[in-house]
Short mmCIF file of C-alpha atoms in Angstrom, two decimals:
data_model
loop_
_atom_site.label_atom_id
_atom_site.label_comp_id
_atom_site.label_asym_id
_atom_site.label_seq_id
_atom_site.Cartn_x
_atom_site.Cartn_y
_atom_site.Cartn_z
CA UNK A 10 19.20 -53.87 41.48
CA UNK A 11 17.88 -57.14 40.10
CA UNK A 12 18.79 -57.72 36.50
CA UNK A 13 16.06 -58.38 33.94
CA UNK A 14 16.25 -61.44 31.37
CA UNK A 15 16.24 -60.52 27.83
CA UNK A 16 12.42 -61.46 27.73
CA UNK A 17 11.46 -59.52 30.48
CA UNK A 18 13.46 -56.50 29.20
CA UNK A 19 11.91 -56.88 25.77
CA UNK A 20 8.42 -56.54 27.47
CA UNK A 21 9.49 -53.70 29.49
CA UNK A 22 10.93 -51.88 26.63
CA UNK A 23 7.93 -52.34 24.35
CA UNK A 24 5.51 -51.25 27.13
CA UNK A 25 7.24 -47.76 26.73
CA UNK A 26 7.87 -47.76 22.97
CA UNK A 27 4.97 -45.60 22.00
CA UNK A 28 5.67 -43.16 24.77
CA UNK A 29 9.40 -42.94 24.71
CA UNK A 30 11.50 -42.88 21.57
CA UNK A 31 14.58 -43.91 23.65
CA UNK A 32 12.93 -47.30 24.10
CA UNK A 33 14.00 -48.07 20.34
CA UNK A 34 17.47 -48.31 21.30
CA UNK A 35 16.60 -51.19 23.75
CA UNK A 36 14.65 -52.84 21.03
CA UNK A 37 17.50 -52.75 18.59
CA UNK A 38 19.86 -53.93 21.24
CA UNK A 39 17.74 -56.79 22.28
CA UNK A 40 16.97 -57.77 18.52
CA UNK A 41 20.80 -57.83 17.69
CA UNK A 42 21.45 -60.07 20.95
CA UNK A 43 19.91 -62.94 19.13
CA UNK A 44 17.61 -64.29 22.05
CA UNK A 45 14.94 -66.49 20.64
CA UNK A 46 12.46 -65.83 23.17
CA UNK A 47 13.02 -62.04 23.32
CA UNK A 48 12.96 -61.92 19.51
CA UNK A 49 9.70 -63.69 19.42
CA UNK A 50 8.04 -61.28 21.86
CA UNK A 51 9.72 -58.23 20.19
CA UNK A 52 8.24 -59.24 16.81
CA UNK A 53 4.84 -59.94 18.07
CA UNK A 54 4.58 -56.74 20.22
CA UNK A 55 6.47 -54.32 17.73
CA UNK A 56 4.39 -55.30 14.79
CA UNK A 57 1.17 -54.64 16.60
CA UNK A 58 2.59 -51.27 17.69
CA UNK A 59 4.08 -50.30 14.55
CA UNK A 60 0.77 -51.15 12.53
CA UNK A 61 -0.96 -48.76 15.11
CA UNK A 62 1.40 -45.97 14.90
CA UNK A 63 1.35 -46.07 11.15
CA UNK A 64 -2.42 -46.01 10.93
CA UNK A 65 -4.09 -44.27 14.07
CA UNK A 66 -7.47 -43.04 12.91
CA UNK A 67 -8.07 -41.21 16.04
CA UNK A 68 -6.28 -38.01 17.39
CA UNK A 69 -5.13 -35.07 15.37
CA UNK A 70 -3.26 -36.10 12.21
CA UNK A 71 -0.78 -33.45 12.32
CA UNK A 72 0.26 -34.01 15.90
CA UNK A 73 0.48 -37.92 14.99
CA UNK A 74 2.72 -37.34 12.08
CA UNK A 75 5.24 -35.43 14.13
CA UNK A 76 5.09 -38.08 16.99
CA UNK A 77 5.82 -40.61 14.35
CA UNK A 78 8.92 -38.68 13.13
CA UNK A 79 10.01 -38.44 16.81
CA UNK A 80 9.91 -42.14 16.99
CA UNK A 81 11.71 -42.70 13.81
CA UNK A 82 14.23 -39.93 14.41
CA UNK A 83 14.79 -39.37 18.18
CA UNK A 84 17.34 -36.64 17.45
CA UNK A 85 14.48 -34.34 16.28
CA UNK A 86 13.59 -33.82 20.16
CA UNK A 87 15.44 -30.81 21.16
CA UNK A 88 15.75 -29.73 25.12
CA UNK A 89 16.41 -26.20 26.34
CA UNK A 90 17.15 -25.56 29.94
CA UNK A 91 17.21 -22.16 31.54
CA UNK A 92 17.52 -20.85 35.08
CA UNK A 93 15.50 -18.18 36.77
CA UNK A 94 14.57 -16.86 40.14
CA UNK A 95 10.83 -16.45 41.07
CA UNK A 96 8.86 -15.14 44.09
CA UNK A 97 6.42 -17.64 45.68
CA UNK A 98 3.55 -15.85 44.01
CA UNK A 99 5.01 -15.77 40.64
CA UNK A 100 5.75 -19.69 40.91
CA UNK A 101 2.17 -20.22 41.89
CA UNK A 102 0.84 -18.25 38.88
CA UNK A 103 3.30 -20.16 36.67
CA UNK A 104 2.12 -23.53 37.94
CA UNK A 105 -1.62 -22.60 37.64
CA UNK A 106 -0.87 -21.51 33.83
CA UNK A 107 1.01 -24.86 33.23
CA UNK A 108 -1.98 -26.73 34.50
CA UNK A 109 -4.40 -24.87 32.61
CA UNK A 110 -2.38 -25.40 29.49
CA UNK A 111 -1.99 -29.09 30.10
CA UNK A 112 -5.87 -29.35 30.69
CA UNK A 113 -6.39 -27.52 27.41
CA UNK A 114 -3.86 -29.89 25.47
CA UNK A 115 -5.65 -32.95 26.93
CA UNK A 116 -9.07 -31.78 25.50
CA UNK A 117 -7.43 -31.04 22.05
CA UNK A 118 -6.11 -34.56 21.93
CA UNK A 119 -9.74 -35.88 22.12
CA UNK A 120 -10.75 -34.26 18.80
CA UNK A 121 -10.74 -36.62 15.88
CA UNK A 122 -11.74 -36.47 12.33
CA UNK A 123 -15.44 -37.19 11.10
CA UNK A 124 -14.26 -39.17 8.17
CA UNK A 125 -12.25 -41.36 10.41
CA UNK A 126 -15.25 -41.93 12.68
CA UNK A 127 -17.21 -42.78 9.61
CA UNK A 128 -14.74 -45.53 8.56
CA UNK A 129 -14.76 -47.00 12.01
CA UNK A 130 -18.49 -47.40 12.38
CA UNK A 131 -18.64 -48.70 8.72
CA UNK A 132 -16.03 -51.32 9.68
CA UNK A 133 -18.14 -52.50 12.63
CA UNK A 134 -21.52 -52.53 10.82
CA UNK A 135 -20.56 -53.52 7.30
CA UNK A 136 -21.81 -50.45 5.50
CA UNK A 137 -21.01 -46.92 5.25
CA UNK A 138 -23.34 -44.86 7.53
CA UNK A 139 -24.74 -41.60 6.39
CA UNK A 140 -22.97 -39.92 9.33
CA UNK A 141 -23.58 -36.17 9.31
CA UNK A 142 -21.70 -35.17 12.53
CA UNK A 143 -21.43 -35.78 16.19
CA UNK A 144 -21.23 -33.86 19.56
CA UNK A 145 -19.49 -34.80 22.92
CA UNK A 146 -20.41 -34.65 26.49
CA UNK A 147 -18.92 -35.84 29.63
CA UNK A 148 -20.46 -38.92 31.13
CA UNK A 149 -20.60 -37.16 34.64
CA UNK A 150 -22.47 -39.07 37.29
CA UNK A 151 -23.16 -41.97 34.81
CA UNK A 152 -19.61 -42.86 34.91
CA UNK A 153 -17.95 -44.94 37.64
CA UNK A 154 -14.72 -43.43 39.11
CA UNK A 155 -12.26 -43.13 36.43
CA UNK A 156 -9.11 -43.56 38.14
CA UNK A 157 -7.04 -44.27 35.06
CA UNK A 158 -8.98 -42.72 32.24
CA UNK A 159 -11.19 -39.88 31.06
CA UNK A 160 -14.61 -40.99 29.50
CA UNK A 161 -16.85 -39.12 27.08
CA UNK A 162 -20.03 -39.74 25.16
CA UNK A 163 -20.19 -39.11 21.48
CA UNK A 164 -23.81 -38.38 20.14
CA UNK A 165 -23.90 -39.31 16.45
CA UNK A 166 -25.93 -37.43 13.91
CA UNK A 167 -27.12 -39.14 10.74
CA UNK A 168 -28.89 -37.72 7.55
CA UNK A 169 -32.30 -38.90 7.49
CA UNK A 170 -32.31 -40.29 11.00
CA UNK A 171 -33.48 -37.46 13.47
CA UNK A 172 -34.35 -39.60 16.68
CA UNK A 173 -32.90 -42.61 18.58
CA UNK A 174 -35.59 -44.77 17.30
CA UNK A 175 -34.84 -44.09 13.76
CA UNK A 176 -31.23 -44.83 14.41
CA UNK A 177 -32.03 -48.17 16.02
CA UNK A 178 -34.28 -49.22 13.23
CA UNK A 179 -31.30 -48.49 10.99
CA UNK A 180 -28.92 -50.68 13.01
CA UNK A 181 -26.74 -47.78 13.68
CA UNK A 182 -25.48 -46.65 17.01
CA UNK A 183 -26.99 -43.43 18.33
CA UNK A 184 -23.81 -42.79 20.65
CA UNK A 185 -20.58 -44.22 21.41
CA UNK A 186 -17.98 -43.97 24.22
CA UNK A 187 -14.44 -42.72 23.87
CA UNK A 188 -11.94 -43.39 26.60
CA UNK A 189 -8.81 -41.58 26.62
CA UNK A 190 -5.65 -41.33 28.80
CA UNK A 191 -6.26 -39.56 32.21
CA UNK A 192 -6.00 -40.21 35.91
CA UNK A 193 -7.76 -39.31 39.32
CA UNK A 194 -4.68 -37.76 40.73
CA UNK A 195 -0.87 -37.75 40.28
CA UNK A 196 -0.55 -40.93 42.34
CA UNK A 197 -3.11 -42.90 40.14
CA UNK A 198 -1.34 -41.25 37.05
CA UNK A 199 2.18 -42.51 37.90
CA UNK A 200 0.63 -46.06 38.63
CA UNK A 201 -1.22 -45.95 35.27
CA UNK A 202 2.03 -45.36 33.49
CA UNK A 203 3.89 -48.08 35.31
CA UNK A 204 1.37 -50.80 34.72
CA UNK A 205 0.82 -49.67 30.99
CA UNK A 206 -2.86 -49.26 31.59
CA UNK A 207 -3.84 -48.08 27.97
CA UNK A 208 -1.46 -50.51 26.34
CA UNK A 209 -3.05 -53.25 28.37
CA UNK A 210 -6.58 -52.39 27.49
CA UNK A 211 -5.64 -52.11 23.86
CA UNK A 212 -4.01 -55.55 23.98
CA UNK A 213 -6.93 -57.17 25.47
CA UNK A 214 -9.48 -55.75 22.94
CA UNK A 215 -7.00 -56.08 20.00
CA UNK A 216 -5.84 -59.65 20.97
CA UNK A 217 -6.79 -61.36 24.23
CA UNK A 218 -10.72 -61.13 23.78
CA UNK A 219 -10.43 -63.32 20.76
CA UNK A 220 -9.28 -66.14 22.85
CA UNK A 221 -12.64 -66.14 24.72
CA UNK A 222 -15.61 -68.11 23.28
CA UNK A 223 -18.00 -65.82 21.17
CA UNK A 224 -20.73 -66.41 23.41
CA UNK A 225 -18.47 -65.22 26.41
CA UNK A 226 -17.44 -62.17 24.53
CA UNK A 227 -20.93 -61.00 23.42
CA UNK A 228 -22.40 -61.67 26.90
CA UNK A 229 -19.65 -59.85 29.20
CA UNK A 230 -17.72 -57.23 27.04
CA UNK A 231 -18.92 -54.28 25.16
CA UNK A 232 -18.17 -53.96 21.38
CA UNK A 233 -14.86 -52.23 20.95
CA UNK A 234 -14.97 -50.22 17.69
CA UNK A 235 -11.53 -49.08 17.78
CA UNK A 236 -8.51 -49.23 19.99
CA UNK A 237 -5.04 -47.81 20.19
CA UNK A 238 -2.60 -47.27 23.14
CA UNK A 239 -3.92 -43.86 23.71
CA UNK A 240 -7.72 -44.18 23.18
CA UNK A 241 -10.50 -46.67 22.81
CA UNK A 242 -13.95 -46.21 21.04
CA UNK A 243 -16.46 -48.51 22.30
CA UNK A 244 -20.19 -49.03 22.33
CA UNK A 245 -22.36 -47.03 24.61
CA UNK A 246 -24.06 -49.19 27.11
CA UNK A 247 -25.95 -46.29 28.89
CA UNK A 248 -29.31 -47.05 27.18
CA UNK A 249 -29.49 -50.63 28.23
CA UNK A 250 -27.15 -50.97 31.25
CA UNK A 251 -26.64 -48.96 34.61
CA UNK A 252 -23.44 -48.35 36.45
CA UNK A 253 -23.06 -50.60 39.64
CA UNK A 254 -22.78 -48.33 42.73
CA UNK A 255 -19.79 -49.77 44.65
CA UNK A 256 -20.25 -47.39 47.87
CA UNK A 257 -23.79 -48.78 48.38
CA UNK A 258 -22.57 -52.52 47.76
CA UNK A 259 -23.70 -55.27 45.44
CA UNK A 260 -26.79 -57.41 46.48
CA UNK A 261 -26.43 -61.08 46.47
CA UNK A 262 -28.07 -61.86 43.19
CA UNK A 263 -25.82 -59.33 41.32
CA UNK A 264 -22.74 -60.70 43.10
CA UNK A 265 -23.81 -64.13 42.00
CA UNK A 266 -23.94 -63.16 38.44
CA UNK A 267 -20.45 -61.67 38.87
CA UNK A 268 -19.18 -64.95 40.41
CA UNK A 269 -20.67 -66.84 37.22
CA UNK A 270 -18.98 -64.30 34.76
CA UNK A 271 -15.65 -64.44 36.62
CA UNK A 272 -15.56 -68.24 36.20
CA UNK A 273 -16.70 -67.87 32.52
CA UNK A 274 -13.88 -65.25 31.81
CA UNK A 275 -11.08 -67.17 33.94
CA UNK A 276 -11.75 -70.68 32.35
CA UNK A 277 -10.26 -70.25 28.91
CA UNK A 278 -6.98 -69.06 30.43
CA UNK A 279 -6.83 -71.48 33.43
CA UNK A 280 -3.15 -72.76 33.99
CA UNK A 281 -2.37 -72.64 30.25
CA UNK A 282 0.63 -70.11 30.72
CA UNK A 283 0.56 -66.45 30.25
CA UNK A 284 -0.68 -65.23 26.83
CA UNK A 285 1.57 -63.20 24.66
CA UNK A 286 2.14 -59.80 26.25
CA UNK A 287 0.62 -60.49 29.66
CA UNK A 288 3.07 -60.60 32.57
CA UNK A 289 3.02 -62.97 35.53
CA UNK A 290 1.74 -61.64 39.01
CA UNK A 291 5.37 -62.08 40.12
CA UNK A 292 6.74 -59.70 37.49
CA UNK A 293 7.74 -56.26 38.58
CA UNK A 294 5.63 -54.56 36.21
CA UNK A 295 2.27 -56.54 37.35
CA UNK A 296 -0.33 -54.61 38.97
CA UNK A 297 0.03 -56.93 42.24
CA UNK A 298 3.59 -56.26 42.33
CA UNK A 299 3.51 -52.44 41.72
CA UNK A 300 0.87 -52.09 44.40
CA UNK A 301 2.72 -54.17 46.92
CA UNK A 302 5.90 -52.23 46.24
CA UNK A 303 3.96 -48.96 46.43
CA UNK A 304 2.41 -49.93 49.87
CA UNK A 305 5.85 -50.91 51.25
CA UNK A 306 7.30 -47.49 50.24
CA UNK A 307 4.43 -45.83 52.28
CA UNK A 308 4.90 -48.06 55.06
CA UNK A 309 8.52 -47.54 55.59
CA UNK A 310 7.94 -43.62 55.17
CA UNK A 311 5.17 -43.75 57.81
CA UNK A 312 7.17 -45.86 60.25
CA UNK A 313 10.03 -43.54 59.87
CA UNK A 314 7.75 -40.57 60.99
CA UNK A 315 6.81 -42.57 63.93
CA UNK A 316 3.28 -43.51 62.67
CA UNK A 317 1.68 -47.02 62.23
CA UNK A 318 2.49 -47.41 58.59
CA UNK A 319 -1.09 -48.47 57.67
CA UNK A 320 -3.25 -45.60 56.30
CA UNK A 321 -7.06 -44.96 56.61
CA UNK A 322 -7.53 -46.21 60.31
CA UNK A 323 -6.66 -48.35 63.21
CA UNK A 324 -5.45 -51.68 61.97
CA UNK A 325 -1.60 -51.45 62.91
CA UNK A 326 -1.53 -55.35 63.28
CA UNK A 327 -2.61 -55.93 59.83
CA UNK A 328 -0.29 -53.49 58.53
CA UNK A 329 2.51 -55.00 60.30
CA UNK A 330 1.77 -58.51 59.25
CA UNK A 331 1.42 -57.76 55.64
CA UNK A 332 4.44 -55.85 55.31
CA UNK A 333 6.56 -58.12 57.23
CA UNK A 334 5.35 -60.92 55.10
CA UNK A 335 5.05 -59.14 51.63
CA UNK A 336 7.36 -61.39 49.58
CA UNK A 337 5.77 -64.49 51.24
CA UNK A 338 2.38 -63.19 50.23
CA UNK A 339 3.43 -62.53 46.73
CA UNK A 340 5.02 -66.04 46.26
CA UNK A 341 2.05 -68.00 47.86
CA UNK A 342 -0.09 -66.14 45.22
CA UNK A 343 2.05 -67.69 42.44
CA UNK A 344 1.16 -71.13 43.87
CA UNK A 345 -2.55 -70.67 43.38
CA UNK A 346 -4.13 -71.66 40.05
CA UNK A 347 -3.20 -69.05 37.59
CA UNK A 348 -5.16 -67.47 34.76
CA UNK A 349 -6.02 -64.11 33.15
CA UNK A 350 -7.16 -62.07 36.33
CA UNK A 351 -8.63 -58.79 35.58
CA UNK A 352 -7.21 -57.23 38.94
CA UNK A 353 -9.80 -54.51 39.16
CA UNK A 354 -13.08 -56.70 38.94
CA UNK A 355 -14.97 -54.56 41.35
CA UNK A 356 -18.59 -53.08 41.33
CA UNK A 357 -17.47 -49.78 39.76
CA UNK A 358 -16.19 -51.62 36.73
CA UNK A 359 -19.28 -53.45 35.89
CA UNK A 360 -22.45 -52.20 34.34
CA UNK A 361 -25.76 -54.08 34.97
CA UNK A 362 -28.55 -54.74 32.65
CA UNK A 363 -31.50 -52.48 33.41
CA UNK A 364 -34.21 -54.57 34.87
CA UNK A 365 -32.08 -57.74 34.91
CA UNK A 366 -28.87 -59.57 36.19
CA UNK A 367 -26.95 -59.45 32.81
CA UNK A 368 -23.37 -57.69 33.51
CA UNK A 369 -20.65 -56.21 31.35
CA UNK A 370 -17.10 -56.11 32.42
CA UNK A 371 -15.27 -52.87 31.72
CA UNK A 372 -11.58 -51.54 32.36
CA UNK A 373 -9.23 -54.04 31.32
CA UNK A 374 -6.52 -51.97 32.37
CA UNK A 375 -4.53 -53.63 35.06
CA UNK A 376 -5.03 -57.66 34.18
CA UNK A 377 -2.11 -60.15 34.94
CA UNK A 378 -1.58 -63.85 34.59
CA UNK A 379 -2.27 -64.67 38.36
CA UNK A 380 -4.66 -66.00 40.88
CA UNK A 381 -8.32 -65.84 39.70
CA UNK A 382 -9.61 -65.45 43.37
CA UNK A 383 -8.07 -62.18 43.31
CA UNK A 384 -10.99 -61.03 41.16
CA UNK A 385 -13.43 -62.84 43.34
CA UNK A 386 -12.27 -61.27 46.56
CA UNK A 387 -12.82 -57.95 44.79
CA UNK A 388 -16.49 -58.59 44.51
CA UNK A 389 -17.09 -60.49 47.70
CA UNK A 390 -15.13 -58.44 49.82
CA UNK A 391 -14.61 -54.95 48.29
CA UNK A 392 -17.93 -54.70 46.38
CA UNK A 393 -20.31 -55.72 49.20
CA UNK A 394 -21.27 -54.38 52.42
CA UNK A 395 -19.66 -55.95 55.53
CA UNK A 396 -23.02 -57.38 56.46
CA UNK A 397 -23.68 -58.87 53.04
CA UNK A 398 -20.07 -60.16 52.60
CA UNK A 399 -20.46 -61.79 56.07
CA UNK A 400 -23.80 -63.33 55.21
CA UNK A 401 -22.92 -64.70 51.72
CA UNK A 402 -19.09 -65.05 51.22
CA UNK A 403 -18.85 -68.83 51.40
CA UNK A 404 -21.94 -69.34 49.31
CA UNK A 405 -20.60 -67.29 46.53
CA UNK A 406 -17.20 -68.92 46.63
CA UNK A 407 -19.00 -72.16 46.20
CA UNK A 408 -20.91 -70.70 43.49
CA UNK A 409 -17.72 -69.81 41.72
CA UNK A 410 -16.23 -73.23 42.33
CA UNK A 411 -19.26 -74.94 40.99
CA UNK A 412 -19.27 -72.83 37.76
CA UNK A 413 -15.56 -73.70 37.26
CA UNK A 414 -16.42 -77.25 37.62
CA UNK A 415 -19.22 -77.05 35.03
CA UNK A 416 -16.55 -75.78 32.59
CA UNK A 417 -14.33 -78.81 33.33
CA UNK A 418 -11.99 -77.18 35.91
CA UNK A 419 -11.83 -78.66 39.50
CA UNK A 420 -10.86 -76.55 42.55
CA UNK A 421 -10.63 -78.23 45.79
CA UNK A 422 -12.33 -76.34 48.59
CA UNK A 423 -9.66 -76.21 51.17
CA UNK A 424 -7.25 -74.82 48.71
CA UNK A 425 -9.82 -72.38 47.26
CA UNK A 426 -10.46 -71.21 50.88
CA UNK A 427 -6.92 -70.78 51.67
CA UNK A 428 -6.09 -68.98 48.31
CA UNK A 429 -9.09 -66.71 48.96
CA UNK A 430 -7.59 -65.43 52.18
CA UNK A 431 -4.31 -64.85 50.71
CA UNK A 432 -6.08 -62.62 48.17
CA UNK A 433 -7.74 -60.70 50.87
CA UNK A 434 -4.25 -60.08 52.35
CA UNK A 435 -3.05 -58.92 48.82
CA UNK A 436 -6.01 -56.54 48.66
CA UNK A 437 -4.80 -54.85 52.07
CA UNK A 438 -1.93 -53.38 49.91
CA UNK A 439 -4.42 -51.43 47.91
CA UNK A 440 -5.27 -49.38 51.10
CA UNK A 441 -1.69 -47.55 51.33
CA UNK A 442 -1.90 -47.02 47.56
CA UNK A 443 -5.30 -45.37 47.65
CA UNK A 444 -5.03 -43.46 50.85
CA UNK A 445 -1.64 -42.01 50.28
CA UNK A 446 -3.06 -39.20 48.29
CA UNK A 447 -5.87 -38.33 50.76
CA UNK A 448 -3.89 -38.06 54.01
CA UNK A 449 -2.47 -34.85 55.56
CA UNK A 450 1.19 -34.48 56.67
CA UNK A 451 0.32 -36.08 60.17
CA UNK A 452 -1.13 -39.06 58.43
CA UNK A 453 -4.64 -38.25 59.05
CA UNK A 454 -7.32 -38.54 56.41
CA UNK A 455 -8.47 -35.30 54.79
CA UNK A 456 -12.18 -34.21 55.09
CA UNK A 457 -12.68 -34.61 51.38
CA UNK A 458 -11.45 -38.25 50.93
CA UNK A 459 -13.92 -40.25 48.66
CA UNK A 460 -16.39 -42.08 50.58
CA UNK A 461 -15.58 -45.17 48.47
CA UNK A 462 -12.13 -45.37 49.99
CA UNK A 463 -13.35 -45.40 53.60
CA UNK A 464 -15.88 -48.07 52.91
CA UNK A 465 -13.46 -50.30 51.18
CA UNK A 466 -11.08 -49.97 54.12
CA UNK A 467 -13.87 -51.21 56.41
CA UNK A 468 -14.62 -54.10 54.08
CA UNK A 469 -10.96 -55.41 53.46
CA UNK A 470 -10.02 -54.83 57.13
CA UNK A 471 -13.14 -56.44 58.38
CA UNK A 472 -12.67 -59.60 56.05
CA UNK A 473 -9.01 -59.99 56.99
CA UNK A 474 -9.95 -60.22 60.66
CA UNK A 475 -13.21 -62.31 60.23
CA UNK A 476 -11.71 -64.83 57.90
CA UNK A 477 -8.39 -65.22 60.02
CA UNK A 478 -6.29 -64.22 57.14
CA UNK A 479 -3.38 -63.27 59.36
CA UNK A 480 -3.01 -67.12 60.37
CA UNK A 481 -3.05 -68.32 56.85
CA UNK A 482 -0.07 -70.60 56.07
CA UNK A 483 2.46 -68.78 53.99
#
């Protein structure tokens, strides 16, 4: 097994520190080792997490107190083991009850104090709001597929403001959005934990967003009222924006707006080295590496079972190429210009201004310091229909290049085109990851597979063939 440097081990330990008390032992050992770089990262990250653990407005306060005590005194956690024999029906009932208990527990975690909410709104708007109470509802069809989170809308009630117009006149939000930990299925939950999805999103809003020009933040980001590694409270874009439908695909005008936004968001971090707390795309904890390793694992398992190893359809040549050249693809991506890449920059994570082309970018959970063209490919390839991609691909890439040039960054076309095709190959790894949970024991796709999965499969595979990605120089 590859050994971690003190710096990388520090990052890894601190990703776990709010979830696993045992990580504190690693923290202490690394601090005692005296590594300058490790200590610098540890001090930065641990101070941020310590502040949040000590003052967390969201969540049940009693539960939070005991969590704090477990972090400070790991010996408080006791484990009891028993053995029993059950029939299959008994085991099935037990599993069902455990699932129901877990579901109820997750719902309870979303409750928080009215006083804390009042303080949060007051901090954002500069005055104490006459908050009388709130109700919560699921976003349902309004929400894009929340693969790494659960999202609810909080409807706020104020004294003396009965309708939305009165709230708006008073400069107060009529509703807010609360994101909490959750996952589409166990496969996605495992990956969310490995990549540190909620830690990442908290880090983004708490620190990284401040590196963006104010105009850029206001234009592309929602207002974050409060964030912790467990939940995020943000402005409700529902009244002014609508979710972009990735299944149907983006039209050219919206994709063009996304290209300009990508360039605007990438430029402040372009080739400046990874910001504090952000892993490089070559790091084993990065989204790109985790997806690649997951795809490799599925490929080996499927091959051992006598199947092609590339799930979702007939593209054995692509599956063979990307898995035979996985490390070379990863290395080549590190040679492309590096920036803060969102890494899930797709239509489903954008909200479009109603009646306009303004967009907001959501779900900053998988970012890494890597190639910005990975985000570009997520729009041009994964978020447009095959026909629209074929028609507008190079035009959109030129637009991204042109906007970077306006911002003082030159990206030579031949290199950009080569890097784009490499990023399409990297997107191919997403297929095995996504389809693993929607195939049966024989490797066939189940009938209730999300339609989005099938459409993205067609788009990625089509682009890999159409743009000669298997001939790209590695």
